CSV table of C-alpha atoms in Angstrom, one decimal:
chain,number,residue,atom,x,y,z
U,1,MET,CA,125.3,251.8,-48.4
U,2,SER,CA,122.6,249.4,-49.7
U,3,ASN,CA,121.5,246.1,-48.3
U,4,THR,CA,120.9,243.4,-50.8
U,5,SER,CA,119.9,240.5,-48.6
U,6,ASN,CA,118.0,239.7,-45.4
U,7,HIS,CA,121.1,238.6,-43.6
U,8,VAL,CA,120.8,239.8,-40.0
U,9,LEU,CA,123.8,241.2,-38.2
U,10,ASN,CA,123.3,240.4,-34.6
U,11,PHE,CA,125.2,242.7,-32.3
U,12,GLY,CA,123.3,241.6,-29.2
U,13,ALA,CA,125.1,241.5,-25.8
U,14,GLY,CA,123.5,238.2,-24.8
U,15,PRO,CA,121.8,236.0,-25.5
U,16,ALA,CA,124.2,236.5,-28.4
U,17,LYS,CA,125.0,235.2,-31.9
U,18,ILE,CA,125.8,231.5,-32.2
U,19,PRO,CA,128.1,230.3,-35.0
U,20,GLU,CA,126.1,229.4,-38.1
U,21,SER,CA,127.8,226.1,-38.5
U,22,VAL,CA,126.9,225.2,-34.9
U,23,LEU,CA,123.3,226.0,-35.5
U,24,LYS,CA,123.2,224.0,-38.6
U,25,LYS,CA,124.7,221.0,-36.9
U,26,ALA,CA,122.2,221.3,-34.1
U,27,GLN,CA,119.4,221.5,-36.6
U,28,LYS,CA,120.6,218.4,-38.4
U,29,GLU,CA,120.8,216.4,-35.1
U,30,PHE,CA,117.7,218.0,-33.6
U,31,LEU,CA,115.4,214.9,-34.1
U,32,ASP,CA,118.1,212.2,-33.8
U,33,ILE,CA,121.3,212.7,-31.8
U,34,ASN,CA,124.0,210.1,-32.4
U,35,GLY,CA,121.6,207.5,-33.7
U,36,THR,CA,119.4,207.4,-30.6
U,37,GLY,CA,116.3,208.3,-32.5
U,38,MET,CA,115.7,211.0,-30.0
U,39,SER,CA,116.4,214.7,-29.6
U,40,VAL,CA,119.1,215.6,-27.1
U,41,MET,CA,116.3,217.4,-25.2
U,42,GLU,CA,114.6,214.0,-24.8
U,43,LEU,CA,117.6,212.1,-23.5
U,44,SER,CA,117.8,211.2,-19.8
U,45,HIS,CA,120.7,213.1,-18.3
U,46,ARG,CA,121.8,209.8,-16.7
U,47,SER,CA,121.8,207.9,-20.0
U,48,LYS,CA,125.0,206.7,-21.7
U,49,PRO,CA,124.4,208.9,-24.8
U,50,PHE,CA,124.1,212.1,-22.7
U,51,GLY,CA,127.0,211.0,-20.5
U,52,ALA,CA,129.2,210.8,-23.6
U,53,ILE,CA,128.1,214.3,-24.7
U,54,LEU,CA,128.9,215.7,-21.2
U,55,GLN,CA,132.3,214.0,-21.0
U,56,LYS,CA,133.3,215.2,-24.5
U,57,THR,CA,132.2,218.8,-23.6
U,58,LYS,CA,134.4,218.7,-20.5
U,59,ASP,CA,137.3,217.2,-22.3
U,60,ASN,CA,137.2,219.8,-25.0
U,61,LEU,CA,136.9,222.7,-22.5
U,62,ALA,CA,139.9,221.3,-20.6
U,63,LYS,CA,141.8,221.0,-23.9
U,64,LEU,CA,141.0,224.6,-24.9
U,65,MET,CA,141.8,226.2,-21.6
U,66,ASP,CA,144.6,223.8,-20.6
U,67,ILE,CA,142.8,223.1,-17.3
U,68,PRO,CA,145.0,221.2,-14.8
U,69,SER,CA,143.9,217.9,-13.4
U,70,ASP,CA,143.4,219.4,-9.9
U,71,TYR,CA,140.4,221.5,-11.1
U,72,SER,CA,136.7,220.5,-11.5
U,73,ILE,CA,134.5,221.6,-14.4
U,74,LEU,CA,131.0,222.3,-13.2
U,75,PHE,CA,127.9,223.0,-15.2
U,76,MET,CA,125.6,225.0,-13.0
U,77,GLN,CA,122.3,227.0,-13.4
U,78,GLY,CA,121.1,230.5,-12.6
U,79,GLY,CA,123.5,232.5,-14.7
U,80,ALA,CA,126.5,234.4,-13.4
U,81,THR,CA,124.2,236.3,-11.1
U,82,THR,CA,123.6,233.2,-9.0
U,83,GLN,CA,127.4,232.7,-8.8
U,84,PHE,CA,127.6,236.0,-7.0
U,85,ALA,CA,126.2,234.2,-4.0
U,86,ALA,CA,127.8,230.8,-4.7
U,87,ILE,CA,131.3,232.3,-4.8
U,88,PHE,CA,130.8,234.1,-1.5
U,89,LEU,CA,129.3,231.1,0.3
U,90,ASN,CA,131.8,228.5,-0.9
U,91,LEU,CA,135.0,230.5,-0.5
U,92,VAL,CA,134.0,231.9,2.8
U,93,ALA,CA,133.3,228.4,3.9
U,94,LYS,CA,136.8,227.4,2.7
U,95,LYS,CA,138.4,230.1,4.8
U,96,GLN,CA,136.2,229.3,7.8
U,97,ASP,CA,137.3,225.6,7.5
U,98,GLU,CA,140.9,226.7,7.6
U,99,LEU,CA,140.4,229.0,10.7
U,100,ILE,CA,138.5,226.3,12.6
U,101,LYS,CA,141.5,224.0,12.2
U,102,LEU,CA,143.7,226.8,13.5
U,103,GLY,CA,141.4,227.5,16.5
U,104,LYS,CA,140.6,231.0,15.1
U,105,GLU,CA,137.0,230.5,14.2
U,106,LYS,CA,135.9,233.8,15.7
U,107,GLU,CA,138.4,236.0,13.8
U,108,GLU,CA,137.4,238.4,11.0
U,109,ILE,CA,137.4,237.2,7.4
U,110,VAL,CA,137.8,239.7,4.5
U,111,VAL,CA,136.6,239.4,0.9
U,112,ASP,CA,138.2,241.8,-1.7
U,113,TYR,CA,136.3,243.1,-4.7
U,114,PHE,CA,137.4,245.2,-7.7
U,115,VAL,CA,134.4,247.3,-8.7
U,116,THR,CA,135.0,248.3,-12.3
U,117,GLY,CA,131.5,248.2,-13.8
U,118,ALA,CA,127.8,247.2,-13.3
U,119,TRP,CA,128.4,243.5,-12.9
U,120,SER,CA,131.2,243.6,-10.4
U,121,ASN,CA,129.1,246.2,-8.5
U,122,LYS,CA,126.2,243.7,-8.4
U,123,ALA,CA,128.6,241.0,-7.2
U,124,VAL,CA,130.0,243.1,-4.3
U,125,GLN,CA,126.4,244.2,-3.4
U,126,GLU,CA,125.5,240.5,-3.1
U,127,ALA,CA,128.5,239.9,-0.8
U,128,GLU,CA,127.5,242.9,1.3
U,129,ARG,CA,124.0,241.6,1.6
U,130,LEU,CA,125.0,238.0,2.6
U,131,ALA,CA,127.9,238.9,4.9
U,132,PRO,CA,125.8,239.9,8.0
U,133,ALA,CA,124.0,236.5,8.0
U,134,VAL,CA,127.3,234.5,8.4
U,135,GLN,CA,127.6,233.0,11.8
U,136,SER,CA,130.8,232.6,13.8
U,137,ASN,CA,133.3,234.7,11.9
U,138,PRO,CA,132.5,238.4,11.2
U,139,ILE,CA,132.8,239.1,7.5
U,140,ARG,CA,134.2,242.4,6.0
U,141,VAL,CA,133.6,243.2,2.4
U,142,ASN,CA,136.4,245.4,1.0
U,143,ARG,CA,136.2,247.3,-2.2
U,144,VAL,CA,139.8,247.2,-3.6
U,145,ILE,CA,138.8,250.0,-5.9
U,146,ASP,CA,135.4,251.4,-6.8
U,147,VAL,CA,135.9,253.2,-10.1
U,148,LYS,CA,132.6,255.0,-10.1
U,149,GLN,CA,133.0,256.3,-6.5
U,150,LYS,CA,136.5,257.5,-7.3
U,151,TYR,CA,136.0,259.0,-10.8
U,152,GLY,CA,132.3,259.6,-11.0
U,153,LYS,CA,131.7,257.0,-13.7
U,154,PHE,CA,132.9,253.6,-14.9
U,155,GLY,CA,135.3,253.5,-17.9
U,156,THR,CA,138.8,252.7,-16.7
U,157,ILE,CA,141.0,250.2,-14.8
U,158,PRO,CA,143.0,252.3,-12.3
U,159,PRO,CA,146.7,251.4,-11.8
U,160,PRO,CA,147.8,249.2,-8.8
U,161,SER,CA,149.0,252.3,-6.9
U,162,GLU,CA,145.3,253.1,-6.4
U,163,TRP,CA,144.2,249.7,-5.2
U,164,ASN,CA,143.4,248.8,-1.6
U,165,LEU,CA,144.1,245.1,-1.5
U,166,THR,CA,143.9,243.6,2.0
U,167,ASP,CA,147.2,242.4,3.4
U,168,PRO,CA,146.9,238.6,3.9
U,169,THR,CA,149.8,238.6,6.4
U,170,LYS,CA,147.6,240.7,8.7
U,171,HIS,CA,144.1,239.6,7.8
U,172,HIS,CA,142.3,236.4,6.8
U,173,VAL,CA,141.4,237.0,3.2
U,174,ALA,CA,139.0,234.5,1.7
U,175,TYR,CA,139.4,235.6,-1.9
U,176,VAL,CA,139.9,238.5,-4.4
U,177,TYR,CA,137.2,239.0,-7.0
U,178,TYR,CA,137.1,240.8,-10.3
U,179,CYS,CA,135.0,240.9,-13.5
U,180,ASP,CA,137.3,240.4,-16.5
U,181,ASN,CA,135.0,242.1,-19.0
U,182,GLU,CA,132.2,244.5,-18.1
U,183,THR,CA,129.6,244.0,-20.7
U,184,ILE,CA,127.6,247.2,-20.0
U,185,HIS,CA,130.5,249.6,-19.8
U,186,GLY,CA,132.8,248.1,-22.3
U,187,VAL,CA,135.7,247.7,-19.9
U,188,GLU,CA,138.1,244.8,-20.1
U,189,PHE,CA,141.1,244.0,-17.9
U,190,PRO,CA,144.3,244.0,-20.1
U,191,PHE,CA,146.1,242.0,-17.4
U,192,VAL,CA,145.4,239.6,-14.5
U,193,PRO,CA,145.4,241.6,-11.2
U,194,LYS,CA,148.5,240.7,-9.3
U,195,VAL,CA,147.5,239.5,-5.8
U,196,ASN,CA,149.3,237.6,-3.1
U,197,GLU,CA,149.8,234.0,-4.2
U,198,THR,CA,148.2,232.7,-0.9
U,199,VAL,CA,144.9,234.4,-1.7
U,200,PRO,CA,142.4,232.7,-4.0
U,201,LEU,CA,141.7,234.8,-7.1
U,202,VAL,CA,138.2,234.6,-8.7
U,203,ALA,CA,137.3,235.9,-12.2
U,204,ASP,CA,133.9,236.4,-13.8
U,205,VAL,CA,134.6,235.9,-17.5
U,206,SER,CA,131.0,235.7,-18.6
U,207,SER,CA,131.3,238.1,-21.6
U,208,ASN,CA,134.8,237.2,-22.8
U,209,PHE,CA,134.9,233.5,-22.0
U,210,LEU,CA,137.2,231.7,-24.4
U,211,SER,CA,137.8,234.8,-26.4
U,212,ARG,CA,141.5,234.7,-25.6
U,213,PRO,CA,143.9,232.3,-23.8
U,214,ILE,CA,143.7,232.3,-20.0
U,215,HIS,CA,146.2,230.8,-17.5
U,216,VAL,CA,143.9,228.8,-15.3
U,217,PRO,CA,146.5,228.0,-12.5
U,218,LYS,CA,146.4,231.7,-11.5
U,219,TYR,CA,142.9,231.3,-10.4
U,220,ALA,CA,140.9,229.5,-7.7
U,221,VAL,CA,137.7,230.0,-9.6
U,222,VAL,CA,136.9,231.1,-13.2
U,223,TYR,CA,133.3,231.2,-14.2
U,224,GLY,CA,130.9,232.5,-16.8
U,225,GLY,CA,127.5,232.2,-18.3
U,226,ALA,CA,127.4,230.5,-21.7
U,227,GLN,CA,125.1,232.9,-23.5
U,228,LYS,CA,127.8,235.3,-24.8
U,229,ASN,CA,130.4,233.1,-26.5
U,230,LEU,CA,129.5,229.5,-25.8
U,231,GLY,CA,125.9,228.8,-26.7
U,232,PRO,CA,122.4,229.6,-25.4
U,233,ALA,CA,121.4,230.9,-22.1
U,234,GLY,CA,120.8,228.3,-19.3
U,235,VAL,CA,124.1,227.0,-18.2
U,236,THR,CA,127.0,228.6,-16.3
U,237,ILE,CA,130.4,227.0,-16.4
U,238,VAL,CA,132.5,227.0,-13.2
U,239,VAL,CA,136.1,225.9,-13.3
U,240,VAL,CA,137.2,225.5,-9.6
U,241,ARG,CA,140.4,224.3,-8.0
U,242,ASN,CA,139.6,221.2,-6.0
U,243,ASP,CA,141.1,222.6,-2.8
U,244,MET,CA,138.2,225.1,-2.8
U,245,LEU,CA,135.7,222.3,-2.4
U,246,VAL,CA,134.5,222.0,1.2
U,247,ASP,CA,131.8,219.9,2.8
U,248,VAL,CA,128.4,221.6,2.7
U,249,ASN,CA,128.1,221.4,6.4
U,250,VAL,CA,131.1,223.6,6.9
U,251,GLY,CA,130.7,227.4,6.8
U,252,PRO,CA,127.7,229.4,5.9
U,253,VAL,CA,124.4,227.6,5.3
U,254,ARG,CA,124.1,227.3,1.5
U,255,PRO,CA,121.6,225.5,-0.7
U,256,LEU,CA,122.8,222.3,-2.2
U,257,MET,CA,122.3,223.8,-5.7
U,258,LEU,CA,124.9,226.5,-4.8
U,259,ASP,CA,127.4,224.1,-3.3
U,260,PHE,CA,130.5,223.5,-5.4
U,261,LYS,CA,131.4,220.2,-3.8
U,262,THR,CA,127.9,218.8,-4.3
U,263,ALA,CA,128.1,219.7,-8.0
U,264,ALA,CA,131.6,218.2,-8.3
U,265,ASP,CA,130.7,215.0,-6.5
U,266,ASN,CA,127.7,214.5,-8.7
U,267,ASN,CA,129.3,215.4,-12.0
U,268,SER,CA,127.0,218.4,-12.3
U,269,MET,CA,124.0,216.1,-12.1
U,270,TYR,CA,122.7,216.5,-8.6
U,271,ASN,CA,119.5,217.4,-10.3
U,272,THR,CA,118.6,217.5,-14.0
U,273,PRO,CA,121.2,219.8,-15.7
U,274,PRO,CA,120.3,222.0,-18.7
U,275,THR,CA,121.1,219.2,-21.2
U,276,PHE,CA,120.4,221.1,-24.4
U,277,ALA,CA,122.5,224.1,-23.3
U,278,ILE,CA,125.4,221.8,-22.4
U,279,TYR,CA,125.1,220.0,-25.8
U,280,MET,CA,125.2,223.4,-27.6
U,281,VAL,CA,128.3,224.4,-25.6
U,282,GLY,CA,129.9,221.2,-26.7
U,283,LEU,CA,129.2,222.0,-30.4
U,284,THR,CA,130.6,225.5,-29.9
U,285,LEU,CA,133.8,224.1,-28.3
U,286,GLU,CA,134.2,221.8,-31.3
U,287,TRP,CA,133.8,224.8,-33.6
U,288,LEU,CA,136.5,226.7,-31.7
U,289,ILE,CA,138.9,223.8,-32.0
U,290,GLU,CA,138.1,222.6,-35.6
U,291,GLU,CA,137.3,225.9,-37.4
U,292,LYS,CA,138.9,228.8,-35.4
U,293,GLY,CA,142.3,227.4,-34.4
U,294,GLY,CA,141.6,227.3,-30.7
U,295,LEU,CA,142.0,230.3,-28.3
U,296,LYS,CA,145.1,231.7,-30.0
U,297,GLY,CA,143.2,231.7,-33.4
U,298,ILE,CA,140.0,233.3,-32.0
U,299,GLU,CA,142.1,235.9,-30.1
U,300,GLN,CA,143.7,237.1,-33.4
U,301,ALA,CA,140.3,237.3,-35.0
U,302,ASN,CA,138.8,239.2,-32.1
U,303,ASN,CA,141.7,241.6,-31.9
U,304,SER,CA,141.3,242.4,-35.6
U,305,LYS,CA,137.6,243.1,-35.3
U,306,ALA,CA,138.0,245.3,-32.3
U,307,ARG,CA,141.0,247.2,-33.7
U,308,LYS,CA,139.1,248.2,-36.8
U,309,LEU,CA,136.2,249.6,-34.8
U,310,TYR,CA,138.3,251.5,-32.3
U,311,GLU,CA,140.4,253.0,-35.1
U,312,LEU,CA,137.3,254.4,-36.8
U,313,ILE,CA,136.0,255.7,-33.5
U,314,ASP,CA,139.3,257.4,-32.5
U,315,GLN,CA,139.6,259.0,-36.0
U,316,SER,CA,136.0,260.2,-36.0
U,317,LYS,CA,134.7,263.6,-35.1
U,318,LEU,CA,131.2,262.2,-34.6
U,319,TYR,CA,131.8,259.0,-32.5
U,320,LYS,CA,133.4,259.0,-29.1
U,321,SER,CA,134.5,256.1,-26.8
U,322,PRO,CA,133.8,256.7,-23.1
U,323,VAL,CA,136.4,254.0,-22.1
U,324,ASP,CA,140.1,254.7,-21.6
U,325,PRO,CA,142.1,253.1,-24.5
U,326,HIS,CA,144.2,250.8,-22.3
U,327,CYS,CA,141.2,248.9,-21.1
U,328,ARG,CA,138.7,248.9,-23.9
U,329,SER,CA,136.8,245.7,-24.3
U,330,HIS,CA,137.4,243.5,-27.3
U,331,MET,CA,133.9,242.0,-26.9
U,332,ASN,CA,131.6,245.0,-26.2
U,333,VAL,CA,132.5,248.2,-28.1
U,334,VAL,CA,130.6,251.1,-26.6
U,335,PHE,CA,130.5,254.6,-28.1
U,336,ARG,CA,128.4,257.7,-28.0
U,337,LEU,CA,127.2,260.3,-30.5
U,338,PRO,CA,126.9,264.1,-29.7
U,339,THR,CA,123.1,263.9,-28.9
U,340,GLU,CA,120.5,261.2,-28.0
U,341,ASP,CA,118.5,262.2,-31.0
U,342,LEU,CA,121.4,261.5,-33.3
U,343,GLU,CA,121.9,258.1,-31.5
U,344,LYS,CA,118.2,257.3,-32.2
U,345,GLU,CA,118.7,258.2,-35.9
U,346,PHE,CA,121.8,256.0,-36.0
U,347,LEU,CA,120.0,253.0,-34.5
U,348,ALA,CA,117.0,253.4,-36.8
U,349,GLY,CA,119.2,253.5,-39.8
U,350,ALA,CA,121.1,250.4,-38.6
U,351,GLU,CA,117.8,248.5,-38.1
U,352,LYS,CA,116.8,249.2,-41.7
U,353,LEU,CA,120.1,247.6,-42.8
U,354,HIS,CA,119.3,244.5,-40.6
U,355,MET,CA,121.9,245.5,-37.9
U,356,HIS,CA,120.1,244.6,-34.7
U,357,GLN,CA,120.6,245.0,-31.0
U,358,LEU,CA,123.1,247.9,-31.2
U,359,LYS,CA,121.3,250.0,-28.5
U,360,GLY,CA,123.4,250.5,-25.4
U,361,HIS,CA,122.3,249.1,-22.1
U,362,ARG,CA,119.3,251.0,-20.6
U,363,SER,CA,121.4,252.2,-17.7
U,364,VAL,CA,124.0,254.0,-19.8
U,365,GLY,CA,122.4,254.6,-23.2
U,366,GLY,CA,124.6,255.1,-26.3
U,367,ILE,CA,125.6,252.4,-28.8
U,368,ARG,CA,127.1,249.0,-28.0
U,369,ALA,CA,128.4,246.6,-30.6
U,370,SER,CA,129.0,243.2,-29.1
U,371,ILE,CA,131.4,241.4,-31.4
U,372,TYR,CA,131.7,238.0,-29.7
U,373,ASN,CA,133.5,235.0,-31.1
U,374,ALA,CA,130.7,234.1,-33.5
U,375,MET,CA,130.6,237.6,-35.1
U,376,PRO,CA,132.3,237.4,-38.6
U,377,GLU,CA,134.7,240.1,-39.4
U,378,ASP,CA,132.7,240.8,-42.6
U,379,ASP,CA,129.7,241.8,-40.4
U,380,VAL,CA,132.0,244.2,-38.4
U,381,ASP,CA,133.2,245.6,-41.8
U,382,ARG,CA,129.5,246.3,-42.8
U,383,LEU,CA,128.9,248.1,-39.5
U,384,ILE,CA,132.0,250.2,-40.1
U,385,GLU,CA,130.9,251.0,-43.6
U,386,TYR,CA,127.5,252.2,-42.2
U,387,MET,CA,129.2,254.3,-39.6
U,388,ILE,CA,131.4,256.0,-42.2
U,389,GLU,CA,128.4,256.8,-44.3
U,390,PHE,CA,126.4,258.1,-41.3
U,391,GLU,CA,129.2,260.4,-40.3
U,392,LYS,CA,129.6,261.8,-43.9
U,393,LYS,CA,125.9,262.5,-43.8
U,394,HIS,CA,126.1,264.4,-40.6
U,395,SER,CA,129.4,266.2,-41.1
U,396,PRO,CA,129.3,270.0,-41.0
């Protein structure tokens, strides 16, 4: 295989590849956005020009996701990691508010977590850290399933028969939480976990945000950082059902910057929002609508890319996927070679061909090809071509 250009294939897990047409449009508008004579980074967040950008971005997100009118779209900061705390504080407050009205303010509240990879594990650890500080109601953090504890490693989604969901008819359940796609371990839920309809469901969709259709009414909160599929790092999108918004003086003490109602009441502008990141999200949403056929169109493209890679891996005698076939990620394809030395050789050869950021996360090693929305299928084909040649070179 020979490389005849300096075209870079960016398989980074995030910050990740941004569509070329989006970058070119941002470049064209960099010094003058919409005839203002200023860069979008220079606009006041309270100006009419930026207000128009923000509203169009919200409108296009609502269109793509078919978000009902009783939901709020929030643009928050601090990445998905900050939302680990925000989810806990806001939804526990919602449940406390309900119990106060029922005269049950001293009774136990339970929060349920699916732990299927590194990021859901970090989320449950944050809940476990915050729970003891909550006054009034005792808080119990329940691991519905902890895959690593049960199987010794992450790499599967166990069947419902192995789940330990809390019974909402016997306990006060504030929410059920899961990470839809585990970036590090390459695990993706092939279904929405079925929970009692009275219990708020929360999904971290950071690394597969807008990669496929999602039925928003099933959720109380859907959130994700933008830096995988929607633009640069710096903004986190939170789609929250309005009945989850409670006064900041109710429930656990929480900073105003973590309070969903404060963000909603101020149209995500309680302080200066990440204006450039929001603008870039807006351009990416336009790209999805105008060039990719919306979520159904991008889902077909993503399925095609992932299918090709997994077919090669499954047919190979050199490459091996550590993830069960039924829950392999369409965004983060992880695989191993027989030895770490061979993996280093593979990565070095890929770099020479301008295939960058294929090294697996430092906590697990191996290879990880992140093939987000912006990754063209041609680039995946070039990776596959290299993988085939590499295997021929190292076949017995």
